[in-house]
Structure formats: structure tokens, C-alpha cells
mmCIF file of C-alpha atoms in Angstrom:
data_model
loop_
_atom_site.group_PDB
_atom_site.id
_atom_site.type_symbol
_atom_site.label_atom_id
_atom_site.label_comp_id
_atom_site.label_asym_id
_atom_site.label_seq_id
_atom_site.Cartn_x
_atom_site.Cartn_y
_atom_site.Cartn_z
ATOM 1 C CA MET B 1 23.259 -76.608 -18.228
ATOM 2 C CA ALA B 2 20.856 -75.983 -15.359
ATOM 3 C CA GLY B 3 18.116 -78.426 -14.399
ATOM 4 C CA LYS B 4 14.473 -77.468 -13.909
ATOM 5 C CA ASN B 5 14.922 -76.701 -10.178
ATOM 6 C CA ILE B 6 18.042 -74.602 -10.763
ATOM 7 C CA VAL B 7 18.167 -70.846 -11.309
ATOM 8 C CA GLU B 8 20.827 -69.349 -13.594
ATOM 9 C CA ILE B 9 22.140 -66.233 -11.885
ATOM 10 C CA THR B 10 24.194 -63.328 -13.143
ATOM 11 C CA ASP B 11 26.125 -60.512 -11.526
ATOM 12 C CA GLY B 12 22.961 -58.452 -12.044
ATOM 13 C CA SER B 13 20.515 -60.921 -10.470
ATOM 14 C CA PHE B 14 22.745 -62.190 -7.648
ATOM 15 C CA GLU B 15 21.533 -59.687 -5.042
ATOM 16 C CA GLN B 16 17.849 -60.485 -5.593
ATOM 17 C CA GLU B 17 18.130 -64.247 -6.243
ATOM 18 C CA VAL B 18 20.668 -65.078 -3.519
ATOM 19 C CA LEU B 19 21.155 -62.359 -0.915
ATOM 20 C CA GLN B 20 17.450 -61.482 -0.630
ATOM 21 C CA SER B 21 16.173 -65.079 -0.865
ATOM 22 C CA THR B 22 13.878 -66.271 1.911
ATOM 23 C CA LEU B 23 15.245 -69.797 1.419
ATOM 24 C CA PRO B 24 18.862 -70.864 1.932
ATOM 25 C CA VAL B 25 20.691 -70.813 -1.412
ATOM 26 C CA LEU B 26 23.361 -73.158 -2.770
ATOM 27 C CA VAL B 27 25.338 -71.366 -5.492
ATOM 28 C CA ASP B 28 27.448 -73.437 -7.878
ATOM 29 C CA PHE B 29 30.197 -71.294 -9.427
ATOM 30 C CA TRP B 30 31.179 -73.088 -12.634
ATOM 31 C CA ALA B 31 32.316 -72.745 -16.257
ATOM 32 C CA PRO B 32 31.418 -74.790 -19.359
ATOM 33 C CA TRP B 33 35.064 -75.785 -20.006
ATOM 34 C CA CYS B 34 35.578 -77.098 -16.437
ATOM 35 C CA GLY B 35 35.611 -80.915 -16.293
ATOM 36 C CA PRO B 36 35.057 -81.209 -12.519
ATOM 37 C CA CYS B 37 32.157 -78.723 -12.852
ATOM 38 C CA ARG B 38 30.495 -80.993 -15.396
ATOM 39 C CA ALA B 39 31.236 -84.001 -13.161
ATOM 40 C CA ILE B 40 29.291 -82.582 -10.195
ATOM 41 C CA ALA B 41 26.449 -81.105 -12.289
ATOM 42 C CA PRO B 42 24.279 -84.268 -11.973
ATOM 43 C CA VAL B 43 24.806 -84.214 -8.190
ATOM 44 C CA ILE B 44 23.705 -80.576 -8.038
ATOM 45 C CA ASP B 45 20.624 -81.486 -10.112
ATOM 46 C CA GLU B 46 19.768 -84.349 -7.710
ATOM 47 C CA LEU B 47 20.155 -82.109 -4.669
ATOM 48 C CA SER B 48 17.983 -79.401 -6.242
ATOM 49 C CA ALA B 49 15.188 -81.972 -6.622
ATOM 50 C CA GLU B 50 15.670 -83.538 -3.182
ATOM 51 C CA TYR B 51 15.634 -80.185 -1.376
ATOM 52 C CA ALA B 52 12.947 -78.533 -3.544
ATOM 53 C CA GLY B 53 10.948 -76.092 -1.427
ATOM 54 C CA LYS B 54 13.620 -76.006 1.288
ATOM 55 C CA LEU B 55 16.641 -74.832 -0.696
ATOM 56 C CA LYS B 56 17.156 -72.663 -3.761
ATOM 57 C CA VAL B 57 19.902 -73.943 -6.065
ATOM 58 C CA ALA B 58 21.623 -71.525 -8.411
ATOM 59 C CA LYS B 59 24.442 -71.677 -10.947
ATOM 60 C CA CYS B 60 26.750 -68.799 -11.787
ATOM 61 C CA ASN B 61 28.927 -69.030 -14.906
ATOM 62 C CA VAL B 62 32.204 -67.408 -13.788
ATOM 63 C CA ASP B 63 33.264 -66.545 -17.360
ATOM 64 C CA GLU B 64 30.093 -64.566 -18.067
ATOM 65 C CA ASN B 65 29.792 -63.075 -14.558
ATOM 66 C CA PRO B 66 33.238 -62.169 -13.174
ATOM 67 C CA ASN B 67 32.136 -59.699 -10.474
ATOM 68 C CA THR B 68 30.326 -62.079 -8.133
ATOM 69 C CA PRO B 69 33.118 -64.714 -7.991
ATOM 70 C CA ALA B 70 35.643 -61.907 -7.413
ATOM 71 C CA ARG B 71 33.486 -60.529 -4.585
ATOM 72 C CA TYR B 72 33.631 -63.902 -2.804
ATOM 73 C CA GLY B 73 37.313 -64.594 -3.532
ATOM 74 C CA ILE B 74 36.677 -67.588 -5.767
ATOM 75 C CA ARG B 75 39.940 -68.732 -7.330
ATOM 76 C CA ALA B 76 39.061 -72.321 -8.258
ATOM 77 C CA ILE B 77 35.986 -73.955 -9.704
ATOM 78 C CA PRO B 78 33.754 -75.662 -9.032
ATOM 79 C CA THR B 79 33.106 -73.759 -5.829
ATOM 80 C CA LEU B 80 29.830 -74.211 -3.987
ATOM 81 C CA ILE B 81 28.759 -71.543 -1.519
ATOM 82 C CA LEU B 82 25.777 -71.878 0.805
ATOM 83 C CA PHE B 83 24.015 -68.670 1.774
ATOM 84 C CA LYS B 84 21.432 -68.254 4.515
ATOM 85 C CA ASN B 85 19.799 -64.864 5.057
ATOM 86 C CA GLY B 86 22.350 -63.320 2.693
ATOM 87 C CA THR B 87 25.334 -64.645 4.668
ATOM 88 C CA VAL B 88 27.871 -67.257 3.604
ATOM 89 C CA THR B 89 27.503 -70.291 5.875
ATOM 90 C CA GLU B 90 29.632 -72.853 4.035
ATOM 91 C CA GLN B 91 32.039 -73.006 1.102
ATOM 92 C CA ILE B 92 33.137 -76.176 -0.706
ATOM 93 C CA THR B 93 35.744 -76.167 -3.461
ATOM 94 C CA GLY B 94 36.274 -78.989 -5.938
ATOM 95 C CA ALA B 95 34.256 -81.938 -7.121
ATOM 96 C CA VAL B 96 33.285 -83.555 -3.837
ATOM 97 C CA ALA B 97 30.981 -86.405 -2.875
ATOM 98 C CA LYS B 98 27.230 -85.798 -2.814
ATOM 99 C CA SER B 99 27.198 -86.775 0.865
ATOM 100 C CA GLN B 100 29.595 -83.923 1.710
ATOM 101 C CA ILE B 101 27.421 -81.356 -0.074
ATOM 102 C CA ALA B 102 24.233 -82.800 1.466
ATOM 103 C CA ALA B 103 25.769 -82.623 4.963
ATOM 104 C CA ALA B 104 26.526 -78.919 4.447
ATOM 105 C CA VAL B 105 23.006 -78.298 3.093
ATOM 106 C CA ASP B 106 21.411 -80.152 6.009
ATOM 107 C CA LYS B 107 23.032 -77.655 8.418
ATOM 108 C CA VAL B 108 21.230 -74.703 6.821
ATOM 109 C CA VAL B 109 17.839 -76.186 5.922
ATOM 110 C CA SER B 110 17.082 -77.727 9.313
#
């Protein structure tokens, strides 16, 4: 389900791919059965292309990787979390407008 600029992450790769990343990271916590997750997937793909080189975009399937969502208290999906230097800077829950996600991303990539 991930586009070419999107990294699939697991509980095992989360530390290296997200917390140790030199770039800010947008993590999309999703599941294949989630309608709103599928609805925002094209938006996430567009953002991954638009911010290529400035932002790492990752997807975490919550069904296959329960530990990471539990660690961040995720109770609803889709949930998008922005990390910078291993720290959560922004969290967005639900299928929201691209402009809202881009505004959050702009805060961490500038």
C-alpha cells in the first residue's frame, strides 16, 4: 500500500527508521480494513513526493505491529504522528485535509 517514497515500518524497525532518522518523519498508523486510512493514502503519497529529501514518510500497519501504536497511545486510525529528532512534534487523528497535514509538516521541515 506504500508509494515509492514511503517506508513500511515495523515494531522492529521503528527505532532506526523513525527515532534515529536525520530527517523529520511523518508516520501514518493505518490498517488495510480502515476506510478513512485508504481515503488519505493518496494524500500521504502526494506529500511524500512533494517533501522528498526534506521529510521521511513511513506507514505502520497497526494490526501487524501492535507495540508501536500502544507505545504512543494510538486508539483510533488513521493517526499521523510527526517526529523530529526522535520527538513527537505533532499528532493528527482522522482523515483530514491535505492542507492540514501540510501545515503540520511545514512546521518541522522549515
